PDB file of C-alpha atoms in Angstrom:
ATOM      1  CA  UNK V   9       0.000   0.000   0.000  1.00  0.00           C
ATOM      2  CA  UNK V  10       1.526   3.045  -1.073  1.00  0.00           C
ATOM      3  CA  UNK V  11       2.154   6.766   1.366  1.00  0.00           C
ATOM      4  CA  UNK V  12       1.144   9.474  -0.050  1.00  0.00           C
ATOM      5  CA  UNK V  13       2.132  12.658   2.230  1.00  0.00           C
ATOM      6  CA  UNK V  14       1.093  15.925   0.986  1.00  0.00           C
ATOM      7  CA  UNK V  15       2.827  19.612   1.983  1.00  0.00           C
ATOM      8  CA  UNK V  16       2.762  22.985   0.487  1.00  0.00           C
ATOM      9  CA  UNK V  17      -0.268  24.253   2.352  1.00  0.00           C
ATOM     10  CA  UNK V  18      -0.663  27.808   4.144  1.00  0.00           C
ATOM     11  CA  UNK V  19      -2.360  30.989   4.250  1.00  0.00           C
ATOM     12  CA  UNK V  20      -2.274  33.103   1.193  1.00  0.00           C
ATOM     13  CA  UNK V  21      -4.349  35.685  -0.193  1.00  0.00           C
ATOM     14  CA  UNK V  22      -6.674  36.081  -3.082  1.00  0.00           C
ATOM     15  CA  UNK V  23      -4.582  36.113  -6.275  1.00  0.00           C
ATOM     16  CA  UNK V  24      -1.334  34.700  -4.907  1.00  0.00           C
ATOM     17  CA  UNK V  25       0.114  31.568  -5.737  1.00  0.00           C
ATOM     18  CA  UNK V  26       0.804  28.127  -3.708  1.00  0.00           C
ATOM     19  CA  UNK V  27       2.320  25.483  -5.128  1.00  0.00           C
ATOM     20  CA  UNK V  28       0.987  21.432  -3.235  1.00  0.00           C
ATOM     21  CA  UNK V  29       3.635  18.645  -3.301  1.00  0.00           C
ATOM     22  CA  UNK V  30       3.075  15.028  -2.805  1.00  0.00           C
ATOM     23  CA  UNK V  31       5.579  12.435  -2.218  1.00  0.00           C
ATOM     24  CA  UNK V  32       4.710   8.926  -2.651  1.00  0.00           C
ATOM     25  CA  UNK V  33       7.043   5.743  -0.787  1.00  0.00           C
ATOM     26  CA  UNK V  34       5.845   3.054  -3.496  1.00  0.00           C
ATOM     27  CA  UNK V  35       8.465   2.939  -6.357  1.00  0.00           C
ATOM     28  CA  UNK V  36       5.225   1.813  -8.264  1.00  0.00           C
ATOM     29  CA  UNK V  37       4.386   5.538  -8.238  1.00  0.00           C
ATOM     30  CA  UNK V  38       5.728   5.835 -12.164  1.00  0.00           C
ATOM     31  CA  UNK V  39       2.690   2.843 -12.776  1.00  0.00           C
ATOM     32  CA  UNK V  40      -0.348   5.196 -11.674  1.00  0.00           C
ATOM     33  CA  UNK V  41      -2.266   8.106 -13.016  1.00  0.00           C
ATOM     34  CA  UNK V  42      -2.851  10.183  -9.462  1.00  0.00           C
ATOM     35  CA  UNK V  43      -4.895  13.116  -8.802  1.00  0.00           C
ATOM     36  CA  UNK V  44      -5.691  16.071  -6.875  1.00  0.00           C
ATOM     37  CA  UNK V  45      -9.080  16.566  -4.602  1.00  0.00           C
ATOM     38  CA  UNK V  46     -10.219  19.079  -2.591  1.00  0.00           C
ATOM     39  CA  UNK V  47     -12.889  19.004   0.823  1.00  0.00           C
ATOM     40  CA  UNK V  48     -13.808  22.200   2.221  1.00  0.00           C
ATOM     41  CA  UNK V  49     -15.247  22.829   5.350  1.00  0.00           C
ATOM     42  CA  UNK V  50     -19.604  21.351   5.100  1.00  0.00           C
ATOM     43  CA  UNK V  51     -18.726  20.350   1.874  1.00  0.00           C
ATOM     44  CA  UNK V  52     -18.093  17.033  -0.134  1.00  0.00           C
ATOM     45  CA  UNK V  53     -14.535  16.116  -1.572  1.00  0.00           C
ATOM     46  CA  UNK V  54     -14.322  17.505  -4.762  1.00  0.00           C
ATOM     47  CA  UNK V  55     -11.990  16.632  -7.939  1.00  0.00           C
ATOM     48  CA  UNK V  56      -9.355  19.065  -8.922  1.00  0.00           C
ATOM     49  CA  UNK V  57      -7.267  17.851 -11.432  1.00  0.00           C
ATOM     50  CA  UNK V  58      -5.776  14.253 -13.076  1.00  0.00           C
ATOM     51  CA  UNK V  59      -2.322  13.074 -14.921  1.00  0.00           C
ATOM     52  CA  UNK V  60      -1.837   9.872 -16.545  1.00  0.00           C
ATOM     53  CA  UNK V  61       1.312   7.746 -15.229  1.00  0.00           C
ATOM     54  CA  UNK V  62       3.395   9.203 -17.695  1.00  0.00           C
ATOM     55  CA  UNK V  63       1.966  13.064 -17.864  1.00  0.00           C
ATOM     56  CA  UNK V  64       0.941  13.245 -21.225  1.00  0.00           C
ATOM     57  CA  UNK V  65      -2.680  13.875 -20.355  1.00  0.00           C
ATOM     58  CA  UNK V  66      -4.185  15.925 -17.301  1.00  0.00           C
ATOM     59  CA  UNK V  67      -7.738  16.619 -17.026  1.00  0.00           C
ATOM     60  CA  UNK V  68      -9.664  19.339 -14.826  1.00  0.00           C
ATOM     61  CA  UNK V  69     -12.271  20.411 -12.753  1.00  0.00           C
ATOM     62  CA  UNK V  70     -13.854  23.685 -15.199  1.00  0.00           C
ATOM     63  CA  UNK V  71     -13.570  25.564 -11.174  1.00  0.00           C
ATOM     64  CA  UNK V  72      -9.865  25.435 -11.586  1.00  0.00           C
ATOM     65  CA  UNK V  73      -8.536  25.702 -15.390  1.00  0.00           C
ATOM     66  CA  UNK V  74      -6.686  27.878 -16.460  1.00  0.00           C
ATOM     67  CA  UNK V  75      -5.321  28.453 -13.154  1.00  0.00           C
ATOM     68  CA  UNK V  76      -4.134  25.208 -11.738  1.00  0.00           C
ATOM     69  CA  UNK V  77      -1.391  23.133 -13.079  1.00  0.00           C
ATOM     70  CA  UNK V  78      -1.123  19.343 -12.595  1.00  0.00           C
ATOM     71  CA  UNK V  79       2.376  17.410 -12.855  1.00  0.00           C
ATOM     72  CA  UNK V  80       4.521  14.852 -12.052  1.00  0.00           C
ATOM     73  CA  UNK V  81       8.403  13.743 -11.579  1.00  0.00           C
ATOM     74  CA  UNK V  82       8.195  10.031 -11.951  1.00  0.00           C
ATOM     75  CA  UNK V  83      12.115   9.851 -10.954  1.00  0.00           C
ATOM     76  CA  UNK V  84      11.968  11.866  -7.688  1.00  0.00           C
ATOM     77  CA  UNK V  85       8.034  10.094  -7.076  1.00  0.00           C
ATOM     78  CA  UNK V  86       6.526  13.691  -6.732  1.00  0.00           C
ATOM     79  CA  UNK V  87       3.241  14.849  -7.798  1.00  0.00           C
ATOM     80  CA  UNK V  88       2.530  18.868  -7.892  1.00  0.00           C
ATOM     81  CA  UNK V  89      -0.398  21.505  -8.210  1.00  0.00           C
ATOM     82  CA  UNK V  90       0.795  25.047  -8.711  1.00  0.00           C
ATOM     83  CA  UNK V  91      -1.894  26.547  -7.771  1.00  0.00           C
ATOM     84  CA  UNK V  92      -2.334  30.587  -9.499  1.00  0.00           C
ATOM     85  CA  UNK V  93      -4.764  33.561  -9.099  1.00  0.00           C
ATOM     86  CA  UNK V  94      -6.081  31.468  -5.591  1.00  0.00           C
ATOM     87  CA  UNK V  95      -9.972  33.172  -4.832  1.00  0.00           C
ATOM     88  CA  UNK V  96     -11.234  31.968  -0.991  1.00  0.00           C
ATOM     89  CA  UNK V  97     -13.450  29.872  -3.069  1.00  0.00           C
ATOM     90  CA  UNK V  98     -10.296  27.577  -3.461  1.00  0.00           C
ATOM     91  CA  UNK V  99     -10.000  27.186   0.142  1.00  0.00           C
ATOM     92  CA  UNK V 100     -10.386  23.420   1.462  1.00  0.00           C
ATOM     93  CA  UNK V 101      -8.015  20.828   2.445  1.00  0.00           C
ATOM     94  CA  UNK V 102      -6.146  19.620  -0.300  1.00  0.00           C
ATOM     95  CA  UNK V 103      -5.461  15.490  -0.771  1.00  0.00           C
ATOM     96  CA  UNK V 104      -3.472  13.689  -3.479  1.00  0.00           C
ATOM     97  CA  UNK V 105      -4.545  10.095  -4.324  1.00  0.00           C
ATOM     98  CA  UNK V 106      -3.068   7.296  -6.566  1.00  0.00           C
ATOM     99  CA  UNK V 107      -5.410   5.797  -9.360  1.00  0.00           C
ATOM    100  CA  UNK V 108      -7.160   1.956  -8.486  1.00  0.00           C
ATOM    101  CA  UNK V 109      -5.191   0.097 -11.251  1.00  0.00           C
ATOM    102  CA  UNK V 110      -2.090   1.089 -12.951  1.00  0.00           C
ATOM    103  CA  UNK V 111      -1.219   1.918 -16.854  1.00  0.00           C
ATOM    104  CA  UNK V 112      -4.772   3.064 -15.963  1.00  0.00           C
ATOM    105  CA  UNK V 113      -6.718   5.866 -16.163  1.00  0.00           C
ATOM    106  CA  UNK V 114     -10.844   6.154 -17.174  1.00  0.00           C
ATOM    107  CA  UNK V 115     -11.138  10.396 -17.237  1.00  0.00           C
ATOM    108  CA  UNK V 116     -13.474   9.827 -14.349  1.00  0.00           C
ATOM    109  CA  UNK V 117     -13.459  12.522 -11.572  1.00  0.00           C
ATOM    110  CA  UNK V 118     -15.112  10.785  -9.164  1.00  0.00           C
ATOM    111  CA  UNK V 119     -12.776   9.834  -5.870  1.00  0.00           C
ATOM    112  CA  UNK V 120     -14.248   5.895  -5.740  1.00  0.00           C
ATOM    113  CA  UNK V 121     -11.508   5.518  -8.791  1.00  0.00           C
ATOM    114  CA  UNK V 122      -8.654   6.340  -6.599  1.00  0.00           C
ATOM    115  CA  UNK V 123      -7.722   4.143  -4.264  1.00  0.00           C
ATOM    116  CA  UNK V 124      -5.121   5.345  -1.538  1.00  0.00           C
ATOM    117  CA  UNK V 125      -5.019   9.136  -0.252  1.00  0.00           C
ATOM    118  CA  UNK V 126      -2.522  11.003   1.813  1.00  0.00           C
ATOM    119  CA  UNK V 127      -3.964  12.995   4.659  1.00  0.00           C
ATOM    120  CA  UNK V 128      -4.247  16.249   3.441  1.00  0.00           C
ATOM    121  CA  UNK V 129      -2.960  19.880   3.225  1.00  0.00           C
ATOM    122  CA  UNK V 130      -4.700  22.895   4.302  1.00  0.00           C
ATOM    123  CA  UNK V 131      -5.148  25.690   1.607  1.00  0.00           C
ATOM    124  CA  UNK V 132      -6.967  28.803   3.225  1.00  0.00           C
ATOM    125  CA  UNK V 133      -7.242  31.793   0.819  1.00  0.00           C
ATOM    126  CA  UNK V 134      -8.407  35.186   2.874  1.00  0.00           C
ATOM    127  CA  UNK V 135      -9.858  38.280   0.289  1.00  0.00           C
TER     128      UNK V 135
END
Protein backbone atom coordinates (compact mmCIF):
# COMPACT_ATOMS: atom_id res chain seq x y z
CA UNK A 1 0.00 0.00 0.00
CA UNK A 2 1.53 3.04 -1.07
CA UNK A 3 2.15 6.77 1.37
CA UNK A 4 1.14 9.47 -0.05
CA UNK A 5 2.13 12.66 2.23
CA UNK A 6 1.09 15.92 0.99
CA UNK A 7 2.83 19.61 1.98
CA UNK A 8 2.76 22.98 0.49
CA UNK A 9 -0.27 24.25 2.35
CA UNK A 10 -0.66 27.81 4.14
CA UNK A 11 -2.36 30.99 4.25
CA UNK A 12 -2.27 33.10 1.19
CA UNK A 13 -4.35 35.68 -0.19
CA UNK A 14 -6.67 36.08 -3.08
CA UNK A 15 -4.58 36.11 -6.28
CA UNK A 16 -1.33 34.70 -4.91
CA UNK A 17 0.11 31.57 -5.74
CA UNK A 18 0.80 28.13 -3.71
CA UNK A 19 2.32 25.48 -5.13
CA UNK A 20 0.99 21.43 -3.24
CA UNK A 21 3.63 18.65 -3.30
CA UNK A 22 3.07 15.03 -2.81
CA UNK A 23 5.58 12.44 -2.22
CA UNK A 24 4.71 8.93 -2.65
CA UNK A 25 7.04 5.74 -0.79
CA UNK A 26 5.85 3.05 -3.50
CA UNK A 27 8.47 2.94 -6.36
CA UNK A 28 5.22 1.81 -8.26
CA UNK A 29 4.39 5.54 -8.24
CA UNK A 30 5.73 5.83 -12.16
CA UNK A 31 2.69 2.84 -12.78
CA UNK A 32 -0.35 5.20 -11.67
CA UNK A 33 -2.27 8.11 -13.02
CA UNK A 34 -2.85 10.18 -9.46
CA UNK A 35 -4.89 13.12 -8.80
CA UNK A 36 -5.69 16.07 -6.88
CA UNK A 37 -9.08 16.57 -4.60
CA UNK A 38 -10.22 19.08 -2.59
CA UNK A 39 -12.89 19.00 0.82
CA UNK A 40 -13.81 22.20 2.22
CA UNK A 41 -15.25 22.83 5.35
CA UNK A 42 -19.60 21.35 5.10
CA UNK A 43 -18.73 20.35 1.87
CA UNK A 44 -18.09 17.03 -0.13
CA UNK A 45 -14.54 16.12 -1.57
CA UNK A 46 -14.32 17.50 -4.76
CA UNK A 47 -11.99 16.63 -7.94
CA UNK A 48 -9.35 19.07 -8.92
CA UNK A 49 -7.27 17.85 -11.43
CA UNK A 50 -5.78 14.25 -13.08
CA UNK A 51 -2.32 13.07 -14.92
CA UNK A 52 -1.84 9.87 -16.55
CA UNK A 53 1.31 7.75 -15.23
CA UNK A 54 3.40 9.20 -17.70
CA UNK A 55 1.97 13.06 -17.86
CA UNK A 56 0.94 13.25 -21.22
CA UNK A 57 -2.68 13.88 -20.36
CA UNK A 58 -4.18 15.93 -17.30
CA UNK A 59 -7.74 16.62 -17.03
CA UNK A 60 -9.66 19.34 -14.83
CA UNK A 61 -12.27 20.41 -12.75
CA UNK A 62 -13.85 23.68 -15.20
CA UNK A 63 -13.57 25.56 -11.17
CA UNK A 64 -9.87 25.44 -11.59
CA UNK A 65 -8.54 25.70 -15.39
CA UNK A 66 -6.69 27.88 -16.46
CA UNK A 67 -5.32 28.45 -13.15
CA UNK A 68 -4.13 25.21 -11.74
CA UNK A 69 -1.39 23.13 -13.08
CA UNK A 70 -1.12 19.34 -12.60
CA UNK A 71 2.38 17.41 -12.85
CA UNK A 72 4.52 14.85 -12.05
CA UNK A 73 8.40 13.74 -11.58
CA UNK A 74 8.19 10.03 -11.95
CA UNK A 75 12.11 9.85 -10.95
CA UNK A 76 11.97 11.87 -7.69
CA UNK A 77 8.03 10.09 -7.08
CA UNK A 78 6.53 13.69 -6.73
CA UNK A 79 3.24 14.85 -7.80
CA UNK A 80 2.53 18.87 -7.89
CA UNK A 81 -0.40 21.50 -8.21
CA UNK A 82 0.80 25.05 -8.71
CA UNK A 83 -1.89 26.55 -7.77
CA UNK A 84 -2.33 30.59 -9.50
CA UNK A 85 -4.76 33.56 -9.10
CA UNK A 86 -6.08 31.47 -5.59
CA UNK A 87 -9.97 33.17 -4.83
CA UNK A 88 -11.23 31.97 -0.99
CA UNK A 89 -13.45 29.87 -3.07
CA UNK A 90 -10.30 27.58 -3.46
CA UNK A 91 -10.00 27.19 0.14
CA UNK A 92 -10.39 23.42 1.46
CA UNK A 93 -8.01 20.83 2.45
CA UNK A 94 -6.15 19.62 -0.30
CA UNK A 95 -5.46 15.49 -0.77
CA UNK A 96 -3.47 13.69 -3.48
CA UNK A 97 -4.55 10.09 -4.32
CA UNK A 98 -3.07 7.30 -6.57
CA UNK A 99 -5.41 5.80 -9.36
CA UNK A 100 -7.16 1.96 -8.49
CA UNK A 101 -5.19 0.10 -11.25
CA UNK A 102 -2.09 1.09 -12.95
CA UNK A 103 -1.22 1.92 -16.85
CA UNK A 104 -4.77 3.06 -15.96
CA UNK A 105 -6.72 5.87 -16.16
CA UNK A 106 -10.84 6.15 -17.17
CA UNK A 107 -11.14 10.40 -17.24
CA UNK A 108 -13.47 9.83 -14.35
CA UNK A 109 -13.46 12.52 -11.57
CA UNK A 110 -15.11 10.78 -9.16
CA UNK A 111 -12.78 9.83 -5.87
CA UNK A 112 -14.25 5.89 -5.74
CA UNK A 113 -11.51 5.52 -8.79
CA UNK A 114 -8.65 6.34 -6.60
CA UNK A 115 -7.72 4.14 -4.26
CA UNK A 116 -5.12 5.34 -1.54
CA UNK A 117 -5.02 9.14 -0.25
CA UNK A 118 -2.52 11.00 1.81
CA UNK A 119 -3.96 12.99 4.66
CA UNK A 120 -4.25 16.25 3.44
CA UNK A 121 -2.96 19.88 3.22
CA UNK A 122 -4.70 22.89 4.30
CA UNK A 123 -5.15 25.69 1.61
CA UNK A 124 -6.97 28.80 3.22
CA UNK A 125 -7.24 31.79 0.82
CA UNK A 126 -8.41 35.19 2.87
CA UNK A 127 -9.86 38.28 0.29
Amino acid sequence: QVQLVESGGGLVQAGGSLRLSCVASARTFSRYAMGWFRQAPGKEREFVAAITWIGERTNYADSVTGRFIISRDNVKNMLYLQMNSLKPEDTAVYYCAQYFSPYTYYGDNGSSGFGSWGQGTQVTVSS
